[in-house]
């Protein structure tokens, strides 16, 4: 109306154009504000300090809640079917199936006779698993003496090829049954496996005969390094088994958590593993999930237990994820270990 | 409008009597006519030459004298048959002072039967008969001077002579090689001839320069693993189809040092013909790119292939162009990963350039010398006596029977890249001069 009025009274073409110009500026501003709200939501959570306080208030008290566990497993099974779908298998991805990348906007790869033989026949895990331990890489694990606790679990899941050298054994344990590997690690640490592959193969020996879980079909640049990791392990007849994460499963898990208020471009590997464990195991304990720079005793905590390299800032929403997990902890569905583990007799 | 139609109808207004358009038309017609004529002439020629080879194959080889064939316009190898050559030579005054070359047909009439009776090389190398036969070949100065069939004939005749090394010629040749190329210190890139921090110039990518970083330097051997005239008898095995059914395996395996080109198959199926030992084998990076996906995927299959060549070292033209480098380095990394002690060497680009220049003077003008020629050149400096097996770049063997391109397959190479016939021609000359020994027949 304003524009109409303007055009009638002044009759100038120029001014209309000027208003249009202003309109586009307004539109751009609106988009910017919307983006701003998307990245920094107003409803975003309590500050770090409040979370720490709440955790302290809760203390060591934890009560297992079987109905909660069953309920969650049902929810996850309904949305994502972790038992069948968590890895790309010959069963769920026959030749010719199109795998849509979950971390790309519009990109796919068809299963052909180059990739098909690399998949396992079917879900190789013997279900149901009893006691699972999901080990994050948070700095809070350092000096936690949780190693023995973790090793007692029936199935240990770890994230992103963490170091398991002697210095850390007391805190993080030695056993591994499944370890995820981000293709970016392969790219950075092992020169994309284009040159010498010995370093990679040797460093994988720490994980014994576990499963390597790689999100090969999530990001476009991640596919080749992941396949190359498979070739490297197969060439040396290693006893590790490579599982490729199913992009469908990852997407549905992402949507599951988005519906529960985790706003991030992508979930962290830790949350994927916890969801997987909740769907597969009867009892889940999570260690080393602590995305804050201050510990419970107000002491600074490094980002990882092995280094303090901070991640790319707006990619993961770790604190939000932590709040979600903590709610599950409070309801007794899973157990979070955020402090030291009690010394065992 | 009316005017325009008029203009269109009026023939004189076109002004194209011998204008651009009609000239163009005439040119096209002329071109077409010439092409047609050429086709007809070529076609006849082709049929004729095929007939000649068919005859060569048969028993009538002895009394065959080539038909007079003057239609040598524009064909690749101007045909010039035996009678014509004799005729010309007889009238050349100086030809008699050098040596009287008998007519091809004369030789056949006089000596052919005798030679063929004892084919096993029983004639002494320096006997007069052999000298004549050798001169026969040396008279062919350029490959295009004679028909291939005639060259084959002379080559076949020479087979009756036992080969012997000519000390003088060999040492002369080695001298010129060491002046140009110096394989004992420049064949491969070594820590000694390519110090760290320097820049290596590629062979063909003139703009491509590879800085020798510590990473690259680490891959080089400390010094050249071979020295001058280290081995007594060397065998260079080409992959030509001529080696098929030659039963030369035992003879080859008795050599002190054995070179092979482009990782050829040497399994039981072929070992009777090509032998089973190998000391140095070249790998063309294009093979790795095509057959082994640049070693970016599986690596064990390639490792298994290399395992066939027990203790042999591998050598790669890594610095030919920038594309070859990564693939070649990957071979080294891969062998390290599998804890293999196999030596991996890279041809020095400057050495290859020098070799190419050396052979260009001898008439081998191609984009690139073949791996076989590189190895022969290196072998000439590394060994006292060099024997070539499986080098023959013609579609038929000296007896005129068609052969496959390789002894293991019949995949033809990219045309115009290597000048194989010229290389072989040079080898034939060198054989005649007593510098190296080319084996084309079956071994006993």
PDB file of N, CA, C and O in Angstrom, chain B residues 149-211:
ATOM      1  N   UNK B 149      60.077 -56.984 -46.520  1.00  0.00           N
ATOM      2  CA  UNK B 149      60.263 -58.390 -46.897  1.00  0.00           C
ATOM      3  C   UNK B 149      61.709 -58.637 -47.308  1.00  0.00           C
ATOM      4  O   UNK B 149      62.278 -59.684 -47.010  1.00  0.00           O
ATOM      5  N   UNK B 150      62.299 -57.645 -47.931  1.00  0.00           N
ATOM      6  CA  UNK B 150      63.668 -57.839 -48.377  1.00  0.00           C
ATOM      7  C   UNK B 150      64.630 -57.804 -47.197  1.00  0.00           C
ATOM      8  O   UNK B 150      65.583 -58.588 -47.129  1.00  0.00           O
ATOM      9  N   UNK B 151      64.337 -56.881 -46.286  1.00  0.00           N
ATOM     10  CA  UNK B 151      65.169 -56.841 -45.084  1.00  0.00           C
ATOM     11  C   UNK B 151      65.087 -58.172 -44.346  1.00  0.00           C
ATOM     12  O   UNK B 151      66.088 -58.710 -43.873  1.00  0.00           O
ATOM     13  N   UNK B 152      63.877 -58.702 -44.279  1.00  0.00           N
ATOM     14  CA  UNK B 152      63.698 -59.995 -43.608  1.00  0.00           C
ATOM     15  C   UNK B 152      64.558 -61.060 -44.291  1.00  0.00           C
ATOM     16  O   UNK B 152      65.192 -61.886 -43.642  1.00  0.00           O
ATOM     17  N   UNK B 153      64.527 -61.016 -45.588  1.00  0.00           N
ATOM     18  CA  UNK B 153      65.270 -62.008 -46.354  1.00  0.00           C
ATOM     19  C   UNK B 153      66.754 -61.962 -46.003  1.00  0.00           C
ATOM     20  O   UNK B 153      67.379 -62.981 -45.715  1.00  0.00           O
ATOM     21  N   UNK B 154      67.260 -60.752 -45.992  1.00  0.00           N
ATOM     22  CA  UNK B 154      68.699 -60.627 -45.696  1.00  0.00           C
ATOM     23  C   UNK B 154      68.976 -61.044 -44.259  1.00  0.00           C
ATOM     24  O   UNK B 154      69.988 -61.655 -43.955  1.00  0.00           O
ATOM     25  N   UNK B 155      68.046 -60.694 -43.377  1.00  0.00           N
ATOM     26  CA  UNK B 155      68.217 -61.076 -41.981  1.00  0.00           C
ATOM     27  C   UNK B 155      68.198 -62.590 -41.837  1.00  0.00           C
ATOM     28  O   UNK B 155      68.992 -63.164 -41.100  1.00  0.00           O
ATOM     29  N   UNK B 156      67.318 -63.227 -42.598  1.00  0.00           N
ATOM     30  CA  UNK B 156      67.233 -64.682 -42.516  1.00  0.00           C
ATOM     31  C   UNK B 156      68.517 -65.321 -43.036  1.00  0.00           C
ATOM     32  O   UNK B 156      69.016 -66.283 -42.483  1.00  0.00           O
ATOM     33  N   UNK B 157      69.023 -64.716 -44.082  1.00  0.00           N
ATOM     34  CA  UNK B 157      70.262 -65.264 -44.635  1.00  0.00           C
ATOM     35  C   UNK B 157      71.401 -65.153 -43.638  1.00  0.00           C
ATOM     36  O   UNK B 157      72.252 -66.031 -43.544  1.00  0.00           O
ATOM     37  N   UNK B 158      71.379 -64.079 -42.862  1.00  0.00           N
ATOM     38  CA  UNK B 158      72.481 -63.866 -41.921  1.00  0.00           C
ATOM     39  C   UNK B 158      72.468 -64.905 -40.802  1.00  0.00           C
ATOM     40  O   UNK B 158      73.484 -65.138 -40.158  1.00  0.00           O
ATOM     41  N   UNK B 159      71.306 -65.524 -40.581  1.00  0.00           N
ATOM     42  CA  UNK B 159      71.192 -66.449 -39.456  1.00  0.00           C
ATOM     43  C   UNK B 159      72.147 -67.632 -39.573  1.00  0.00           C
ATOM     44  O   UNK B 159      72.404 -68.320 -38.590  1.00  0.00           O
ATOM     45  N   UNK B 160      72.637 -67.888 -40.762  1.00  0.00           N
ATOM     46  CA  UNK B 160      73.529 -69.046 -40.881  1.00  0.00           C
ATOM     47  C   UNK B 160      74.882 -68.752 -40.249  1.00  0.00           C
ATOM     48  O   UNK B 160      75.666 -69.659 -40.002  1.00  0.00           O
ATOM     49  N   UNK B 161      75.145 -67.497 -40.017  1.00  0.00           N
ATOM     50  CA  UNK B 161      76.453 -67.152 -39.450  1.00  0.00           C
ATOM     51  C   UNK B 161      76.373 -67.149 -37.930  1.00  0.00           C
ATOM     52  O   UNK B 161      75.398 -66.650 -37.362  1.00  0.00           O
ATOM     53  N   UNK B 162      77.379 -67.702 -37.329  1.00  0.00           N
ATOM     54  CA  UNK B 162      77.449 -67.672 -35.875  1.00  0.00           C
ATOM     55  C   UNK B 162      77.804 -66.253 -35.461  1.00  0.00           C
ATOM     56  O   UNK B 162      78.679 -65.624 -36.044  1.00  0.00           O
ATOM     57  N   UNK B 163      77.088 -65.756 -34.441  1.00  0.00           N
ATOM     58  CA  UNK B 163      77.364 -64.384 -34.006  1.00  0.00           C
ATOM     59  C   UNK B 163      78.596 -64.365 -33.139  1.00  0.00           C
ATOM     60  O   UNK B 163      78.823 -65.258 -32.324  1.00  0.00           O
ATOM     61  N   UNK B 164      79.424 -63.390 -33.316  1.00  0.00           N
ATOM     62  CA  UNK B 164      80.562 -63.201 -32.419  1.00  0.00           C
ATOM     63  C   UNK B 164      80.683 -61.726 -32.130  1.00  0.00           C
ATOM     64  O   UNK B 164      80.368 -60.885 -32.985  1.00  0.00           O
ATOM     65  N   UNK B 165      81.108 -61.458 -30.911  1.00  0.00           N
ATOM     66  CA  UNK B 165      81.221 -60.056 -30.541  1.00  0.00           C
ATOM     67  C   UNK B 165      82.439 -59.446 -31.225  1.00  0.00           C
ATOM     68  O   UNK B 165      83.486 -60.077 -31.301  1.00  0.00           O
ATOM     69  N   UNK B 166      82.260 -58.239 -31.709  1.00  0.00           N
ATOM     70  CA  UNK B 166      83.394 -57.525 -32.276  1.00  0.00           C
ATOM     71  C   UNK B 166      83.909 -56.564 -31.215  1.00  0.00           C
ATOM     72  O   UNK B 166      83.217 -55.627 -30.822  1.00  0.00           O
ATOM     73  N   UNK B 167      85.106 -56.862 -30.723  1.00  0.00           N
ATOM     74  CA  UNK B 167      85.631 -56.113 -29.584  1.00  0.00           C
ATOM     75  C   UNK B 167      85.738 -54.626 -29.892  1.00  0.00           C
ATOM     76  O   UNK B 167      85.404 -53.774 -29.082  1.00  0.00           O
ATOM     77  N   UNK B 168      86.191 -54.353 -31.091  1.00  0.00           N
ATOM     78  CA  UNK B 168      86.446 -52.961 -31.433  1.00  0.00           C
ATOM     79  C   UNK B 168      85.141 -52.167 -31.493  1.00  0.00           C
ATOM     80  O   UNK B 168      84.994 -51.123 -30.861  1.00  0.00           O
ATOM     81  N   UNK B 169      84.192 -52.725 -32.262  1.00  0.00           N
ATOM     82  CA  UNK B 169      82.909 -52.031 -32.413  1.00  0.00           C
ATOM     83  C   UNK B 169      82.225 -51.846 -31.066  1.00  0.00           C
ATOM     84  O   UNK B 169      81.712 -50.777 -30.752  1.00  0.00           O
ATOM     85  N   UNK B 170      82.262 -52.904 -30.268  1.00  0.00           N
ATOM     86  CA  UNK B 170      81.584 -52.844 -28.977  1.00  0.00           C
ATOM     87  C   UNK B 170      82.198 -51.778 -28.090  1.00  0.00           C
ATOM     88  O   UNK B 170      81.478 -50.983 -27.471  1.00  0.00           O
ATOM     89  N   UNK B 171      83.508 -51.765 -28.042  1.00  0.00           N
ATOM     90  CA  UNK B 171      84.120 -50.793 -27.129  1.00  0.00           C
ATOM     91  C   UNK B 171      83.890 -49.374 -27.642  1.00  0.00           C
ATOM     92  O   UNK B 171      83.697 -48.449 -26.850  1.00  0.00           O
ATOM     93  N   UNK B 172      83.862 -49.208 -28.966  1.00  0.00           N
ATOM     94  CA  UNK B 172      83.537 -47.890 -29.504  1.00  0.00           C
ATOM     95  C   UNK B 172      82.136 -47.463 -29.091  1.00  0.00           C
ATOM     96  O   UNK B 172      81.916 -46.341 -28.658  1.00  0.00           O
ATOM     97  N   UNK B 173      81.229 -48.408 -29.246  1.00  0.00           N
ATOM     98  CA  UNK B 173      79.840 -48.092 -28.929  1.00  0.00           C
ATOM     99  C   UNK B 173      79.692 -47.753 -27.456  1.00  0.00           C
ATOM    100  O   UNK B 173      79.020 -46.797 -27.069  1.00  0.00           O
ATOM    101  N   UNK B 174      80.341 -48.565 -26.625  1.00  0.00           N
ATOM    102  CA  UNK B 174      80.247 -48.322 -25.181  1.00  0.00           C
ATOM    103  C   UNK B 174      80.841 -46.971 -24.825  1.00  0.00           C
ATOM    104  O   UNK B 174      80.339 -46.265 -23.951  1.00  0.00           O
ATOM    105  N   UNK B 175      81.892 -46.639 -25.512  1.00  0.00           N
ATOM    106  CA  UNK B 175      82.533 -45.351 -25.248  1.00  0.00           C
ATOM    107  C   UNK B 175      81.562 -44.215 -25.541  1.00  0.00           C
ATOM    108  O   UNK B 175      81.387 -43.303 -24.732  1.00  0.00           O
ATOM    109  N   UNK B 176      80.922 -44.298 -26.710  1.00  0.00           N
ATOM    110  CA  UNK B 176      80.013 -43.195 -27.052  1.00  0.00           C
ATOM    111  C   UNK B 176      78.834 -43.167 -26.099  1.00  0.00           C
ATOM    112  O   UNK B 176      78.329 -42.099 -25.744  1.00  0.00           O
ATOM    113  N   UNK B 177      78.402 -44.354 -25.632  1.00  0.00           N
ATOM    114  CA  UNK B 177      77.305 -44.383 -24.663  1.00  0.00           C
ATOM    115  C   UNK B 177      77.720 -43.746 -23.355  1.00  0.00           C
ATOM    116  O   UNK B 177      76.981 -42.976 -22.753  1.00  0.00           O
ATOM    117  N   UNK B 178      78.914 -44.072 -22.914  1.00  0.00           N
ATOM    118  CA  UNK B 178      79.319 -43.527 -21.614  1.00  0.00           C
ATOM    119  C   UNK B 178      79.539 -42.023 -21.716  1.00  0.00           C
ATOM    120  O   UNK B 178      79.406 -41.304 -20.745  1.00  0.00           O
ATOM    121  N   UNK B 179      79.867 -41.562 -22.912  1.00  0.00           N
ATOM    122  CA  UNK B 179      80.008 -40.116 -23.074  1.00  0.00           C
ATOM    123  C   UNK B 179      78.639 -39.440 -23.032  1.00  0.00           C
ATOM    124  O   UNK B 179      78.485 -38.380 -22.458  1.00  0.00           O
ATOM    125  N   UNK B 180      77.645 -40.078 -23.634  1.00  0.00           N
ATOM    126  CA  UNK B 180      76.344 -39.405 -23.701  1.00  0.00           C
ATOM    127  C   UNK B 180      75.515 -39.633 -22.464  1.00  0.00           C
ATOM    128  O   UNK B 180      74.883 -38.737 -21.949  1.00  0.00           O
ATOM    129  N   UNK B 181      75.506 -40.847 -21.965  1.00  0.00           N
ATOM    130  CA  UNK B 181      74.467 -41.202 -20.997  1.00  0.00           C
ATOM    131  C   UNK B 181      75.002 -41.617 -19.629  1.00  0.00           C
ATOM    132  O   UNK B 181      74.446 -41.253 -18.613  1.00  0.00           O
ATOM    133  N   UNK B 182      76.051 -42.364 -19.613  1.00  0.00           N
ATOM    134  CA  UNK B 182      76.699 -42.773 -18.373  1.00  0.00           C
ATOM    135  C   UNK B 182      75.742 -43.451 -17.392  1.00  0.00           C
ATOM    136  O   UNK B 182      75.467 -42.934 -16.313  1.00  0.00           O
ATOM    137  N   UNK B 183      75.245 -44.602 -17.795  1.00  0.00           N
ATOM    138  CA  UNK B 183      74.316 -45.342 -16.946  1.00  0.00           C
ATOM    139  C   UNK B 183      74.876 -45.713 -15.576  1.00  0.00           C
ATOM    140  O   UNK B 183      74.147 -45.636 -14.593  1.00  0.00           O
ATOM    141  N   UNK B 184      76.134 -46.104 -15.447  1.00  0.00           N
ATOM    142  CA  UNK B 184      76.596 -46.539 -14.129  1.00  0.00           C
ATOM    143  C   UNK B 184      76.493 -45.469 -13.052  1.00  0.00           C
ATOM    144  O   UNK B 184      76.581 -45.784 -11.876  1.00  0.00           O
ATOM    145  N   UNK B 185      76.309 -44.215 -13.408  1.00  0.00           N
ATOM    146  CA  UNK B 185      76.087 -43.261 -12.328  1.00  0.00           C
ATOM    147  C   UNK B 185      74.804 -42.454 -12.502  1.00  0.00           C
ATOM    148  O   UNK B 185      74.380 -41.785 -11.572  1.00  0.00           O
ATOM    149  N   UNK B 186      74.180 -42.520 -13.659  1.00  0.00           N
ATOM    150  CA  UNK B 186      72.998 -41.672 -13.839  1.00  0.00           C
ATOM    151  C   UNK B 186      71.744 -42.425 -14.240  1.00  0.00           C
ATOM    152  O   UNK B 186      70.741 -41.810 -14.551  1.00  0.00           O
ATOM    153  N   UNK B 187      71.793 -43.748 -14.262  1.00  0.00           N
ATOM    154  CA  UNK B 187      70.613 -44.479 -14.714  1.00  0.00           C
ATOM    155  C   UNK B 187      69.417 -44.205 -13.815  1.00  0.00           C
ATOM    156  O   UNK B 187      68.336 -43.875 -14.273  1.00  0.00           O
ATOM    157  N   UNK B 188      69.614 -44.330 -12.508  1.00  0.00           N
ATOM    158  CA  UNK B 188      68.527 -44.084 -11.562  1.00  0.00           C
ATOM    159  C   UNK B 188      68.813 -42.794 -10.801  1.00  0.00           C
ATOM    160  O   UNK B 188      69.944 -42.317 -10.762  1.00  0.00           O
ATOM    161  N   UNK B 189      67.767 -42.259 -10.205  1.00  0.00           N
ATOM    162  CA  UNK B 189      67.999 -41.165  -9.264  1.00  0.00           C
ATOM    163  C   UNK B 189      68.539 -41.785  -7.978  1.00  0.00           C
ATOM    164  O   UNK B 189      67.958 -42.728  -7.444  1.00  0.00           O
ATOM    165  N   UNK B 190      69.645 -41.277  -7.520  1.00  0.00           N
ATOM    166  CA  UNK B 190      70.216 -41.785  -6.281  1.00  0.00           C
ATOM    167  C   UNK B 190      70.462 -40.607  -5.343  1.00  0.00           C
ATOM    168  O   UNK B 190      70.360 -39.455  -5.754  1.00  0.00           O
ATOM    169  N   UNK B 191      70.786 -40.947  -4.110  1.00  0.00           N
ATOM    170  CA  UNK B 191      71.078 -39.881  -3.151  1.00  0.00           C
ATOM    171  C   UNK B 191      72.303 -39.102  -3.604  1.00  0.00           C
ATOM    172  O   UNK B 191      72.470 -37.946  -3.261  1.00  0.00           O
ATOM    173  N   UNK B 192      73.135 -39.775  -4.372  1.00  0.00           N
ATOM    174  CA  UNK B 192      74.375 -39.143  -4.766  1.00  0.00           C
ATOM    175  C   UNK B 192      74.167 -38.166  -5.939  1.00  0.00           C
ATOM    176  O   UNK B 192      74.631 -37.046  -5.901  1.00  0.00           O
ATOM    177  N   UNK B 193      73.428 -38.619  -6.953  1.00  0.00           N
ATOM    178  CA  UNK B 193      73.296 -37.728  -8.110  1.00  0.00           C
ATOM    179  C   UNK B 193      72.115 -36.778  -8.016  1.00  0.00           C
ATOM    180  O   UNK B 193      71.959 -35.901  -8.859  1.00  0.00           O
ATOM    181  N   UNK B 194      71.276 -36.959  -7.006  1.00  0.00           N
ATOM    182  CA  UNK B 194      70.150 -36.038  -6.825  1.00  0.00           C
ATOM    183  C   UNK B 194      70.085 -35.610  -5.366  1.00  0.00           C
ATOM    184  O   UNK B 194      69.313 -36.162  -4.594  1.00  0.00           O
ATOM    185  N   UNK B 195      70.887 -34.642  -4.967  1.00  0.00           N
ATOM    186  CA  UNK B 195      70.928 -34.289  -3.552  1.00  0.00           C
ATOM    187  C   UNK B 195      69.617 -33.660  -3.086  1.00  0.00           C
ATOM    188  O   UNK B 195      68.871 -33.103  -3.896  1.00  0.00           O
ATOM    189  N   UNK B 196      69.348 -33.779  -1.807  1.00  0.00           N
ATOM    190  CA  UNK B 196      68.138 -33.190  -1.242  1.00  0.00           C
ATOM    191  C   UNK B 196      68.199 -31.682  -1.399  1.00  0.00           C
ATOM    192  O   UNK B 196      69.267 -31.076  -1.345  1.00  0.00           O
ATOM    193  N   UNK B 197      67.036 -31.091  -1.602  1.00  0.00           N
ATOM    194  CA  UNK B 197      66.982 -29.643  -1.724  1.00  0.00           C
ATOM    195  C   UNK B 197      67.100 -29.157  -3.150  1.00  0.00           C
ATOM    196  O   UNK B 197      66.739 -28.021  -3.438  1.00  0.00           O
ATOM    197  N   UNK B 198      67.598 -30.017  -4.031  1.00  0.00           N
ATOM    198  CA  UNK B 198      67.682 -29.591  -5.429  1.00  0.00           C
ATOM    199  C   UNK B 198      66.322 -29.771  -6.094  1.00  0.00           C
ATOM    200  O   UNK B 198      65.385 -30.282  -5.488  1.00  0.00           O
ATOM    201  N   UNK B 199      66.260 -29.362  -7.332  1.00  0.00           N
ATOM    202  CA  UNK B 199      65.002 -29.496  -8.058  1.00  0.00           C
ATOM    203  C   UNK B 199      65.218 -30.392  -9.250  1.00  0.00           C
ATOM    204  O   UNK B 199      66.194 -30.245  -9.972  1.00  0.00           O
ATOM    205  N   UNK B 200      64.286 -31.311  -9.443  1.00  0.00           N
ATOM    206  CA  UNK B 200      64.423 -32.272 -10.537  1.00  0.00           C
ATOM    207  C   UNK B 200      63.497 -31.854 -11.660  1.00  0.00           C
ATOM    208  O   UNK B 200      62.316 -31.607 -11.446  1.00  0.00           O
ATOM    209  N   UNK B 201      64.033 -31.781 -12.846  1.00  0.00           N
ATOM    210  CA  UNK B 201      63.228 -31.379 -13.994  1.00  0.00           C
ATOM    211  C   UNK B 201      62.608 -32.614 -14.616  1.00  0.00           C
ATOM    212  O   UNK B 201      63.261 -33.623 -14.780  1.00  0.00           O
ATOM    213  N   UNK B 202      61.348 -32.509 -14.965  1.00  0.00           N
ATOM    214  CA  UNK B 202      60.661 -33.645 -15.573  1.00  0.00           C
ATOM    215  C   UNK B 202      61.151 -33.860 -16.997  1.00  0.00           C
ATOM    216  O   UNK B 202      61.729 -32.975 -17.607  1.00  0.00           O
ATOM    217  N   UNK B 203      60.841 -35.055 -17.499  1.00  0.00           N
ATOM    218  CA  UNK B 203      61.336 -35.395 -18.824  1.00  0.00           C
ATOM    219  C   UNK B 203      60.580 -34.648 -19.917  1.00  0.00           C
ATOM    220  O   UNK B 203      61.169 -34.058 -20.803  1.00  0.00           O
ATOM    221  N   UNK B 204      59.251 -34.666 -19.846  1.00  0.00           N
ATOM    222  CA  UNK B 204      58.496 -33.995 -20.903  1.00  0.00           C
ATOM    223  C   UNK B 204      57.806 -32.730 -20.424  1.00  0.00           C
ATOM    224  O   UNK B 204      57.722 -31.768 -21.165  1.00  0.00           O
ATOM    225  N   UNK B 205      57.303 -32.733 -19.198  1.00  0.00           N
ATOM    226  CA  UNK B 205      56.675 -31.514 -18.696  1.00  0.00           C
ATOM    227  C   UNK B 205      57.778 -30.520 -18.395  1.00  0.00           C
ATOM    228  O   UNK B 205      58.323 -30.483 -17.295  1.00  0.00           O
ATOM    229  N   UNK B 206      58.079 -29.709 -19.378  1.00  0.00           N
ATOM    230  CA  UNK B 206      59.231 -28.826 -19.185  1.00  0.00           C
ATOM    231  C   UNK B 206      58.975 -27.831 -18.069  1.00  0.00           C
ATOM    232  O   UNK B 206      59.898 -27.345 -17.434  1.00  0.00           O
ATOM    233  N   UNK B 207      57.687 -27.546 -17.841  1.00  0.00           N
ATOM    234  CA  UNK B 207      57.405 -26.616 -16.752  1.00  0.00           C
ATOM    235  C   UNK B 207      57.396 -27.330 -15.408  1.00  0.00           C
ATOM    236  O   UNK B 207      57.474 -26.700 -14.365  1.00  0.00           O
ATOM    237  N   UNK B 208      57.285 -28.651 -15.448  1.00  0.00           N
ATOM    238  CA  UNK B 208      57.192 -29.399 -14.198  1.00  0.00           C
ATOM    239  C   UNK B 208      58.548 -29.566 -13.545  1.00  0.00           C
ATOM    240  O   UNK B 208      59.499 -30.034 -14.160  1.00  0.00           O
ATOM    241  N   UNK B 209      58.605 -29.145 -12.298  1.00  0.00           N
ATOM    242  CA  UNK B 209      59.851 -29.294 -11.558  1.00  0.00           C
ATOM    243  C   UNK B 209      59.502 -29.877 -10.209  1.00  0.00           C
ATOM    244  O   UNK B 209      58.563 -29.427  -9.549  1.00  0.00           O
ATOM    245  N   UNK B 210      60.212 -30.916  -9.822  1.00  0.00           N
ATOM    246  CA  UNK B 210      59.914 -31.561  -8.544  1.00  0.00           C
ATOM    247  C   UNK B 210      61.005 -31.215  -7.540  1.00  0.00           C
ATOM    248  O   UNK B 210      62.157 -31.572  -7.742  1.00  0.00           O
ATOM    249  N   UNK B 211      60.653 -30.511  -6.491  1.00  0.00           N
ATOM    250  CA  UNK B 211      61.655 -30.255  -5.454  1.00  0.00           C
ATOM    251  C   UNK B 211      61.931 -31.539  -4.677  1.00  0.00           C
ATOM    252  O   UNK B 211      61.004 -32.253  -4.305  1.00  0.00           O
TER     253      UNK B 211
END
